[in-house]
Coordinates of C-alpha atoms (C1' of nucleotides) in Angstrom, one line a residue:
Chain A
X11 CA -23.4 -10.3 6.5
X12 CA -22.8 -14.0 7.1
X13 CA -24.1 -16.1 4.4
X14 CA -23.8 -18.7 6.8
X15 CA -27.2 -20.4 6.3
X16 CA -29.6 -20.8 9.4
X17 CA -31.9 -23.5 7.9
X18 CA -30.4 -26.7 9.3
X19 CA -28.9 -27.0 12.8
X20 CA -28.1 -23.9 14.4
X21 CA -24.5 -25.0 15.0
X22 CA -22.5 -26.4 11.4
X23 CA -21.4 -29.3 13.5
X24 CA -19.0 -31.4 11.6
X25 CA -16.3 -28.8 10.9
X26 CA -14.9 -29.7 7.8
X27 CA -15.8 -26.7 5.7
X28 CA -15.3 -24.2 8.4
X29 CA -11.6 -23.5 7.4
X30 CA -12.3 -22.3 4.0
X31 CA -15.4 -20.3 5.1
X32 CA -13.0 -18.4 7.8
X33 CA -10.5 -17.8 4.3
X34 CA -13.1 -16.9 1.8
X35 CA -14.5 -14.0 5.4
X36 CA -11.3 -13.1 5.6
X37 CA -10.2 -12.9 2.2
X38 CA -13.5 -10.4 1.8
X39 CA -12.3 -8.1 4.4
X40 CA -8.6 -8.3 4.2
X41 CA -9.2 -6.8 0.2
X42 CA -12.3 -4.4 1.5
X43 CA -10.5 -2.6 5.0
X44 CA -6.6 -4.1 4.8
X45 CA -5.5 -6.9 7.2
X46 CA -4.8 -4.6 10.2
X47 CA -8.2 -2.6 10.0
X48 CA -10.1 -5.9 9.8
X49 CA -10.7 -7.7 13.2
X50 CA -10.7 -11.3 14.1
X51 CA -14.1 -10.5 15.7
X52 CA -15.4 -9.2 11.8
X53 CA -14.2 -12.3 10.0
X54 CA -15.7 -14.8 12.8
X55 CA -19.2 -12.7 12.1
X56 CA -19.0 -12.8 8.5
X57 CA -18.2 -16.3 8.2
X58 CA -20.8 -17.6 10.9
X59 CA -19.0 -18.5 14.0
X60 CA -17.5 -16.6 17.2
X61 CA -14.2 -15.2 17.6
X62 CA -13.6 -17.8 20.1
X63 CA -14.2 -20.4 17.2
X64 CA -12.0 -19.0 14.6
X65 CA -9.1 -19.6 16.8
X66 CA -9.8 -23.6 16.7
X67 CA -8.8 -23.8 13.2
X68 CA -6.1 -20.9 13.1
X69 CA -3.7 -20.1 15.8
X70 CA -3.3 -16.5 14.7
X71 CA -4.4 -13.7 12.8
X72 CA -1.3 -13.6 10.5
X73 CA -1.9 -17.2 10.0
X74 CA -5.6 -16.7 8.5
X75 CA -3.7 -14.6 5.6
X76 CA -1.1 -17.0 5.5
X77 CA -3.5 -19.7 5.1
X78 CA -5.4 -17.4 2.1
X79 CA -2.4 -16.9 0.5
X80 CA -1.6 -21.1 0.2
X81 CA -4.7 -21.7 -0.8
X82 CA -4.9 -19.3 -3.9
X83 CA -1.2 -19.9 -4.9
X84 CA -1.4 -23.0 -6.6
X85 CA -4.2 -22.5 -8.6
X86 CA -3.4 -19.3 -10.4
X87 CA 0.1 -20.4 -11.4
X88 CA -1.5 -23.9 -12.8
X89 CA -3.9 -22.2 -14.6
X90 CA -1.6 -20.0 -16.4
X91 CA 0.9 -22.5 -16.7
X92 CA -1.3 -25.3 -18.7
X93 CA -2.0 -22.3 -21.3
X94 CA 1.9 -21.6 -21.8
X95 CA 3.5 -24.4 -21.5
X96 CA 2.1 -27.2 -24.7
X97 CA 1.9 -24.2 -27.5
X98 CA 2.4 -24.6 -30.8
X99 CA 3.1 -22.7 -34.3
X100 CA 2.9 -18.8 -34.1
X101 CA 3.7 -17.7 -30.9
X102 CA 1.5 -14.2 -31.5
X103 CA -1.6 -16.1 -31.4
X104 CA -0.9 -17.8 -28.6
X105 CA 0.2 -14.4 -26.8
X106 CA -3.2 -13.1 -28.2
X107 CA -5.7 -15.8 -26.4
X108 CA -3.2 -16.1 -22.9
X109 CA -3.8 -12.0 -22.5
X110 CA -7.3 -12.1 -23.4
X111 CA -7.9 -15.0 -21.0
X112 CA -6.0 -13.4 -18.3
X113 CA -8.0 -10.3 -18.9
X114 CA -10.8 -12.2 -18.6
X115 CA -9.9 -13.9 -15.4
X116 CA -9.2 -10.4 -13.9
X117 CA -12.5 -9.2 -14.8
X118 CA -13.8 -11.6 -11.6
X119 CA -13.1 -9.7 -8.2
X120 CA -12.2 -13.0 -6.5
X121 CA -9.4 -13.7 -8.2
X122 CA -7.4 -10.4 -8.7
X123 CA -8.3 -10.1 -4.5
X124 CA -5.1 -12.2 -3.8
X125 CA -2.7 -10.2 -5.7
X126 CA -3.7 -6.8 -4.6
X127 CA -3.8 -8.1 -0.8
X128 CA -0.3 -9.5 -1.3
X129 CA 0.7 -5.9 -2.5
X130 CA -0.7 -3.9 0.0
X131 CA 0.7 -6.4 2.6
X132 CA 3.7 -7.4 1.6
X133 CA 5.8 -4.9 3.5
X134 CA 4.8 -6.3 6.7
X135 CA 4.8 -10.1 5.8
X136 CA 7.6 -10.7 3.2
X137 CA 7.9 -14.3 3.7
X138 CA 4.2 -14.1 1.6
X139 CA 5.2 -12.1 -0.8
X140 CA 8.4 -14.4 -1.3
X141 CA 6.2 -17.4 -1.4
X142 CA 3.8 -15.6 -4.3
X143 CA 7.1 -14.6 -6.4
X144 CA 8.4 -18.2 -6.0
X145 CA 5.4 -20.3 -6.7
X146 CA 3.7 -17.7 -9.0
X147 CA 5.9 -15.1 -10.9
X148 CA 9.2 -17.3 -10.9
X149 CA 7.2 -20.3 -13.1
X150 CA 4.7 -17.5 -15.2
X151 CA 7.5 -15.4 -15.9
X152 CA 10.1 -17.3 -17.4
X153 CA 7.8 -19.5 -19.3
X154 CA 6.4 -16.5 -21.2
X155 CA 9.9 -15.2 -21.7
X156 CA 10.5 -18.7 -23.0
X157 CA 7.6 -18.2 -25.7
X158 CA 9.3 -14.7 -26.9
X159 CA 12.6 -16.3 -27.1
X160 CA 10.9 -18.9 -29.4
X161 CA 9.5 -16.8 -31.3
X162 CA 12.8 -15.0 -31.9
X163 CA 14.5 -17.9 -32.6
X164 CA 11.6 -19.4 -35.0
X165 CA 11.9 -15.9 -36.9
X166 CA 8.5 -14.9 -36.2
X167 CA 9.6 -12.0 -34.3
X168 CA 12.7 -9.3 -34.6
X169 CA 15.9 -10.3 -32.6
X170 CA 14.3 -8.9 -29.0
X171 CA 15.4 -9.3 -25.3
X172 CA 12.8 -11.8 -24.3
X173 CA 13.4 -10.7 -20.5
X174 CA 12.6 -7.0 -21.6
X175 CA 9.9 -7.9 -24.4
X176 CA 8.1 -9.8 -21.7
X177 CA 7.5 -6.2 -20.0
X178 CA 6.1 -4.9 -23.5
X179 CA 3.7 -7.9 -24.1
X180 CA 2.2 -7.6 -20.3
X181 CA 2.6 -4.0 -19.3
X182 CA -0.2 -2.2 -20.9
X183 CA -2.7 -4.9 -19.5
X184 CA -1.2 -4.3 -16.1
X185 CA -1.6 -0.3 -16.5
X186 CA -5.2 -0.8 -17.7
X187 CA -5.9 -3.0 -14.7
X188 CA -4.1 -0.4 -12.3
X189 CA -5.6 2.7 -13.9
X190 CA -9.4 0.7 -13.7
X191 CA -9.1 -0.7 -10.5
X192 CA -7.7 1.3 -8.5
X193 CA -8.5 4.9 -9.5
X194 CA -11.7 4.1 -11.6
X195 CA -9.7 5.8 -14.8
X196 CA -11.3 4.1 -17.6
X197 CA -11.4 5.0 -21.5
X198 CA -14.5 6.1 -23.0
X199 CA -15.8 3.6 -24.9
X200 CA -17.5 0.0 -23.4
X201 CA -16.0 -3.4 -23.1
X202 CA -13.1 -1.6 -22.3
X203 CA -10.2 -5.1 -22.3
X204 CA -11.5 -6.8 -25.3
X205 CA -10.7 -3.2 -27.0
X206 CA -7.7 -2.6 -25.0
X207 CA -6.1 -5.5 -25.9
X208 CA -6.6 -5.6 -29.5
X209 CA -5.4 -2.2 -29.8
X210 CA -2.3 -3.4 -27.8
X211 CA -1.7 -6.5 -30.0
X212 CA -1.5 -4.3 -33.3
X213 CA 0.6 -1.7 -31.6
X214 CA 2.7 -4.5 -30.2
X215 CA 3.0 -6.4 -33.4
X216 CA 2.7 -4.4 -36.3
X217 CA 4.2 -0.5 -34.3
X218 CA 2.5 2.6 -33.5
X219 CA 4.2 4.7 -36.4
X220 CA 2.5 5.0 -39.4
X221 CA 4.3 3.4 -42.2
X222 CA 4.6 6.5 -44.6
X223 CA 6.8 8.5 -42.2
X224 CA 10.3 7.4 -41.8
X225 CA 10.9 4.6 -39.2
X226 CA 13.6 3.8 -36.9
X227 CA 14.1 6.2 -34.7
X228 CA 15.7 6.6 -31.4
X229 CA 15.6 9.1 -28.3
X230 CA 19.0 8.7 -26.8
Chain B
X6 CA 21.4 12.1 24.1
X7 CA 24.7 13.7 25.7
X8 CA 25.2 17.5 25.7
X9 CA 28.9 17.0 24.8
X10 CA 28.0 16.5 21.2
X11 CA 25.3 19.1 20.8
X12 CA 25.9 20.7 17.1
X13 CA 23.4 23.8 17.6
X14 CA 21.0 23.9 20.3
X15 CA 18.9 21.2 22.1
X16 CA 16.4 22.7 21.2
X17 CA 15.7 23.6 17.6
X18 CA 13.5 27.1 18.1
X19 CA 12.1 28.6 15.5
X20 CA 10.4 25.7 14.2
X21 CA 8.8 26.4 10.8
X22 CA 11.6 23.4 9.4
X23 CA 9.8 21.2 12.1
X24 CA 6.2 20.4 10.0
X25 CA 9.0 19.4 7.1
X26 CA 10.9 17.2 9.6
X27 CA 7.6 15.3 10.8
X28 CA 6.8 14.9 7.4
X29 CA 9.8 13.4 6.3
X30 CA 9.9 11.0 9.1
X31 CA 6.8 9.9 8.6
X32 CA 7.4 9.3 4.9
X33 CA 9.9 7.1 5.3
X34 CA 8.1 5.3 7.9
X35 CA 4.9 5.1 6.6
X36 CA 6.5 3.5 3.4
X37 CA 8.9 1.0 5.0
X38 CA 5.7 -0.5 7.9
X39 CA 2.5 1.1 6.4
X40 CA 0.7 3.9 7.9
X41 CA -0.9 1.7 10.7
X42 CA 2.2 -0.2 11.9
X43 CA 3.6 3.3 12.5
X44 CA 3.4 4.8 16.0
X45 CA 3.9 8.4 16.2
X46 CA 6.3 8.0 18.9
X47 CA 8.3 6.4 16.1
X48 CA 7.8 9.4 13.8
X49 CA 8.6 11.9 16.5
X50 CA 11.8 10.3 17.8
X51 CA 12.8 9.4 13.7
X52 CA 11.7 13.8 13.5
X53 CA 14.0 14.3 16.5
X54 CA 11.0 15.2 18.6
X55 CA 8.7 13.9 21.5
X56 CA 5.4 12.5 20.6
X57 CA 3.6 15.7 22.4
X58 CA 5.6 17.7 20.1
X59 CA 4.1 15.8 16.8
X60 CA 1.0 16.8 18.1
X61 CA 1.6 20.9 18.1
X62 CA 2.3 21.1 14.3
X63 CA -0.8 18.5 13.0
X64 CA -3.6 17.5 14.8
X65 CA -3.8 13.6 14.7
X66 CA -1.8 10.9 12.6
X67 CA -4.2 10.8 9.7
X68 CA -3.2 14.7 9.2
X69 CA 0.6 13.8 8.9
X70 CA -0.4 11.7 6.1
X71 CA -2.8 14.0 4.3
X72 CA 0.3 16.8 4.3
X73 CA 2.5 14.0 3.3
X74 CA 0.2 13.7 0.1
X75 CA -0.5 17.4 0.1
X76 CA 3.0 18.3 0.0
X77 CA 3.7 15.7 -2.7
X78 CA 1.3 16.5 -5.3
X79 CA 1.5 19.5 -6.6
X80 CA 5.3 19.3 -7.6
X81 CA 4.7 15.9 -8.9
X82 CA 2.4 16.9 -11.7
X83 CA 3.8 20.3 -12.2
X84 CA 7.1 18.7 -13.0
X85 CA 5.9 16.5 -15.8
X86 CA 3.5 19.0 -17.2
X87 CA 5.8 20.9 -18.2
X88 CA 7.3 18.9 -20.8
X89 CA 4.4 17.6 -22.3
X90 CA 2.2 20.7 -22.6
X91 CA 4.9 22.4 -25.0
X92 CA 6.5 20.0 -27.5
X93 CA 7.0 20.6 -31.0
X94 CA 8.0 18.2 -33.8
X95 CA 7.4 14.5 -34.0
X96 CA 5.7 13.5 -30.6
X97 CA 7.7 10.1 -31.2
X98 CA 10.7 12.4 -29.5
X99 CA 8.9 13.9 -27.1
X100 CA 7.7 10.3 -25.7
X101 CA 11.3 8.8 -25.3
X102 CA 12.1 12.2 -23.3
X103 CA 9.2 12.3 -21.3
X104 CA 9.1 8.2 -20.9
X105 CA 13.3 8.2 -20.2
X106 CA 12.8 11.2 -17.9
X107 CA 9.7 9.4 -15.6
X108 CA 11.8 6.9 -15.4
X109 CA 14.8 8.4 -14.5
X110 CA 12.7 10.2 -11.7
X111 CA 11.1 7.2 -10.4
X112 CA 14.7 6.1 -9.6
X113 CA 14.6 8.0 -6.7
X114 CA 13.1 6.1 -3.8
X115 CA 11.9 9.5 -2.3
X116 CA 9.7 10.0 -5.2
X117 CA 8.2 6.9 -5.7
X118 CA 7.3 6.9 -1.9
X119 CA 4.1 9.3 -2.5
X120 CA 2.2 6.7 -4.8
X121 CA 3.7 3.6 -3.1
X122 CA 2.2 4.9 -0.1
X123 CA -1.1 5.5 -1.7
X124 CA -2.0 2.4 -3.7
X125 CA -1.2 0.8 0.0
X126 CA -3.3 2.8 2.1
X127 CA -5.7 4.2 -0.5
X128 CA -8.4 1.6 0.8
X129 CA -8.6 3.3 4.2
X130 CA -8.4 7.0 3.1
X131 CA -10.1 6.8 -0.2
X132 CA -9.9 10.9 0.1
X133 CA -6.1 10.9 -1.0
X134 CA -6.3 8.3 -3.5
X135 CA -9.4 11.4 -5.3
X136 CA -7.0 14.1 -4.3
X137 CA -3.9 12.3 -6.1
X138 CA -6.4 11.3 -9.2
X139 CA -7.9 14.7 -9.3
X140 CA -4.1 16.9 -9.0
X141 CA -1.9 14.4 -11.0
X142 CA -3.5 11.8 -12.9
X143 CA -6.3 13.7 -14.2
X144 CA -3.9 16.2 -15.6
X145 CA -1.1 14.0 -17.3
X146 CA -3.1 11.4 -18.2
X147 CA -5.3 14.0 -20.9
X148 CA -1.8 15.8 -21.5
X149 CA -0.4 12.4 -22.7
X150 CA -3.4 11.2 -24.3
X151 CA -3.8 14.9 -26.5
X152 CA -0.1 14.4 -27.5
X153 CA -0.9 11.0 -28.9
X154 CA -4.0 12.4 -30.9
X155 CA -1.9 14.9 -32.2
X156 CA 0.5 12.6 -33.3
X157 CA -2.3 10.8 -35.2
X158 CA -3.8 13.9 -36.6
X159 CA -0.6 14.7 -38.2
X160 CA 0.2 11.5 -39.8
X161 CA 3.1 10.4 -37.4
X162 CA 1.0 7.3 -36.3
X163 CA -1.5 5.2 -37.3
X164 CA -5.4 5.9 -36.6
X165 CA -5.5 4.9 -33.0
X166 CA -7.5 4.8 -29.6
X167 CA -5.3 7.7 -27.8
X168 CA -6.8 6.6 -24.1
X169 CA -6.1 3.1 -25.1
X170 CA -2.6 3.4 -27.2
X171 CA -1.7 5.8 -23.9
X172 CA -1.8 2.6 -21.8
X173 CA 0.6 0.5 -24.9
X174 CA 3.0 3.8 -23.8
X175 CA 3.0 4.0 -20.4
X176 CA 2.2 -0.1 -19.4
X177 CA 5.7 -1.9 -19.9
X178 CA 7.6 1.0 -18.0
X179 CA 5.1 0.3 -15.2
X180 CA 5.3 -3.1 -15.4
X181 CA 9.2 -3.2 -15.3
X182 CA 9.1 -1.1 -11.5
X183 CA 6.1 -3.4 -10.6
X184 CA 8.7 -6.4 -10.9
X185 CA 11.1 -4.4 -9.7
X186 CA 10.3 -2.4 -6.7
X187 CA 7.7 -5.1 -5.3
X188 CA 9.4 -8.5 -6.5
X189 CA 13.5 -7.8 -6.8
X190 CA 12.6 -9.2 -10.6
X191 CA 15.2 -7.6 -12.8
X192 CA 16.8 -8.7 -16.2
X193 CA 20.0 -10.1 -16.1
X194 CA 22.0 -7.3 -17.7
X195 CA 22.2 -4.1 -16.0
X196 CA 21.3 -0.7 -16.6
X197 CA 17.9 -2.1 -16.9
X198 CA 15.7 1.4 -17.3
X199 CA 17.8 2.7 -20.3
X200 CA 17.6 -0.8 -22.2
X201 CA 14.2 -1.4 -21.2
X202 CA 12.8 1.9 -22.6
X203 CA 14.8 1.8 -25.8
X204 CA 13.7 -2.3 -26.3
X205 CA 10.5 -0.8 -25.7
X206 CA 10.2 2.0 -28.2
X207 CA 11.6 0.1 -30.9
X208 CA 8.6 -2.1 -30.2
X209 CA 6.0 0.3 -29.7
X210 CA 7.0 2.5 -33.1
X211 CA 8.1 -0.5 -35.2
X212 CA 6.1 -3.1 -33.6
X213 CA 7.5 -6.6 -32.8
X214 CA 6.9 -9.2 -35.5
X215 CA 9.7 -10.1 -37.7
X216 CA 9.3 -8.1 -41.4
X217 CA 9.5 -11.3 -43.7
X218 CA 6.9 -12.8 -42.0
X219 CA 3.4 -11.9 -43.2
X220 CA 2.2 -8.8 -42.0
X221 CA -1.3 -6.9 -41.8
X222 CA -0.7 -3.3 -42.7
X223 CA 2.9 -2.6 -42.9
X224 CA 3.9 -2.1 -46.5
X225 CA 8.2 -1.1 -45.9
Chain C
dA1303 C1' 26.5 42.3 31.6
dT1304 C1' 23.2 40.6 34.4
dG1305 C1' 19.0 39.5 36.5
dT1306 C1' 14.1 38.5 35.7
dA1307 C1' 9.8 37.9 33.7
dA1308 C1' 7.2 36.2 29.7
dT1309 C1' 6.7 33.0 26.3
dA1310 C1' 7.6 29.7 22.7
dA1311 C1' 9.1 25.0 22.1
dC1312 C1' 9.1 20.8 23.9
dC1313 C1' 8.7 16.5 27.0
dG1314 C1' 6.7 12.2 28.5
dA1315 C1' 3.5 10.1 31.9
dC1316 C1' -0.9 9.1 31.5
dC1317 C1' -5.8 8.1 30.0
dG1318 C1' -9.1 5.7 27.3
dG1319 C1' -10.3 2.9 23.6
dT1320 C1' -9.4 -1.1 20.8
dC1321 C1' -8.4 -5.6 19.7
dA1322 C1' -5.7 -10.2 19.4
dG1323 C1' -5.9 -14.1 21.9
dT1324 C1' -7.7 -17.1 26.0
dC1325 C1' -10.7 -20.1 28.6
dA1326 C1' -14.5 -21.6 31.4
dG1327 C1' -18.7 -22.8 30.2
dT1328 C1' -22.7 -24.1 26.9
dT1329 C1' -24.9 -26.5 23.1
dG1330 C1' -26.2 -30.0 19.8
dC1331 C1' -25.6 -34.5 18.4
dA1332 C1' -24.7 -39.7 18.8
Chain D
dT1411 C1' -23.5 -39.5 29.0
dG1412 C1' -19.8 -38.1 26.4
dC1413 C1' -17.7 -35.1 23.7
dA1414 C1' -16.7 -32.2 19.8
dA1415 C1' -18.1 -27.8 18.2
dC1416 C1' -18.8 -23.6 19.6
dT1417 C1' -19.6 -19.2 22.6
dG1418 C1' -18.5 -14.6 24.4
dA1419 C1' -16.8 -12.3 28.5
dC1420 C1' -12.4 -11.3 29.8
dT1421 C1' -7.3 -9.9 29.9
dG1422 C1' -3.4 -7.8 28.7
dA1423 C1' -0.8 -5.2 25.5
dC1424 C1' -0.6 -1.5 22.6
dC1425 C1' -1.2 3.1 20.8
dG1426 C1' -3.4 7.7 19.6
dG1427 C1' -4.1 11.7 21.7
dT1428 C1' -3.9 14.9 26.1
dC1429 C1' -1.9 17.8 29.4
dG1430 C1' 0.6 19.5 33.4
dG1431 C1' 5.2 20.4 33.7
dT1432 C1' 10.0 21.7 31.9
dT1433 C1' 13.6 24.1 29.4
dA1434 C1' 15.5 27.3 26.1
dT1435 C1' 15.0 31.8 24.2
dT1436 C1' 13.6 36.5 24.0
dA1437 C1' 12.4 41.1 26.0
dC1438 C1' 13.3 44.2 29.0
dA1439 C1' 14.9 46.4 33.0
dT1440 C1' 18.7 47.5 35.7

DNA sequence: ATGTAATAACCGACCGGTCAGTCAGTTGCA
DNA sequence: TGCAACTGACTGACCGGTCGGTTATTACAT
């Protein structure tokens, strides 16, 4: 249902806002149904205008999702960014509080929304999904491989591929977050992420083999 | 299409290959535009078929994709149950087999297809993405989960979550064909899958901090 | 072997519903 | 009164599903 207040005038005259209501509508229905099942007609509803009006301030529907799309870009990549960037001393720690915040941000709907749009979307609109990689994963990405290869080279860590490590520091949060969100698969206990990750940070730091048994081994 | 060239006959009687054929149009199809951008004329003429002729083997669109998952399933989880159900030994093998074999599998475009296809349209058929949880996950998941238990009861790891060490195992593998199926982001050396898993183990048994540095439980 | 009837496999024009996008008209405000 | 914000009926295109008609194949008789 539109939240769009009715105490006031009956019309929100003075348009300024209405653009980022249409987004935030859309953004709701594009995660809920996909961006073909949702119509123009559901997004004018929900954000308290008429289909006719939604087509003042975008010319299309494929330009509503680009418009979503630019909006949440910058943000997400700044926030991450600020966190990376300016470290300093041991680079575990800092790998400890940038998974648990990211965790953290996940935990809020809103913001994992984008992502998972982008992904169910992206085979029929790669230019977005070129525009996320670029302005997201192409600055997140190499600045956390940039914090492993510091860590190599400042000997707190073994002599790793940063490009390959990268995929062992984030994975397991990315398989909790698929496994949770979208199959409901979650382990038994509560609080599930806080525990998740520490697990993961002593695995990932310290190993999973127990340090009587012989170590070193390899499959190939 | 001209007669000259007709290899068999025009038309291909005894049709039991033809549900098969549909199917693997649509697959294809249905992966590369999404199940709605698809038209069924598009499957039928990719099958070799008209449109009416879709229509005698399933009884609307939605039912091509439901055998699409149907027909996926079962060998899916079949295939890697065997290998975990029945190991013997150090479980550290067994998880660079079954880990180098996945990944070996997922190579194959055809196979990763099924769950592509699923995460994308699991929104608007939320009866698949149960069926796939129900025949696949909620059998390999346990399976993998059990093998890690054992592996603590019998000393060759430390005392940890299985459900949550399980997603330490599985997360960077499903991180690295996250990157690279949906982003084209690949390390710069080649062979990635093969380095990848074995920079991975080497983490996940040994764990990644450097041994002169100070450590919490390791004592070699 | 050859005609002929019966039938299985298939075709593609068509129908009906849906929905993105348009536009002539209405409403509230200065 | 002027005009910007807004409305909602309408249109045109598109597509899932249907159905009367067509073509290949089989069965059988001659």
């Amino acid at each position: 249902m539109a939240d769009a207040l009715q105490r006031g005038p009956k019309f929100r005259r003075r348009a300024e806002a209405r653009p980022d209501e249409v987004l935030d509508a859309a953004l709701a229905l594009f995660v809920e149904k996909g961006f073909a099942a949702t119509r123009v007609e559901d997004i004018a509803a929900r954000a308290g205008l008429s289909k006719g009006a939604v087509y003042l301030y975008f010319p299309s529907k494929e330009a509503i999702l680009e418009g979503l799309v630019k909006r949440a870009v910058r943000p997400i990549a700044d926030n991450a960014l600020g966190f990376l960037e300016n470290y300093a001393g041991d680079p575990r720690s800092v790998i400890g509080t940038v998974l648990k915040m990211v965790a953290g941000r996940l935990a809020d709907p809103m913001l994992v929304a984008i992502p998972r749009l982008l992904v169910r979307e992206m085979v029929n609109f790669p230019e977005l999904a070129q525009m996320y990689r670029r302005e997201v994963l192409d600055r997140v990405i190499p600045a956390v491989s940039a914090l492993i290869a510091s860590g190599v080279r400042e000997g707190y860590f073994r002599p790793v591929d940063p490009e390959l490590t990268l995929r062992s520091v984030i994975g397991p949060v990315i398989a909790h977050m698929l496994m949770s969100e979208l199959f409901g698969i979650r382990p038994a206990g509560g609080l599930e992420i806080e525990r998740l990750i520490d697990n993961h940070l002593t695995i990932l730091f310290d190993g999973l083999s127990a340090p009587q048994r012989e170590r070193r081994f390899m499959a190939t």
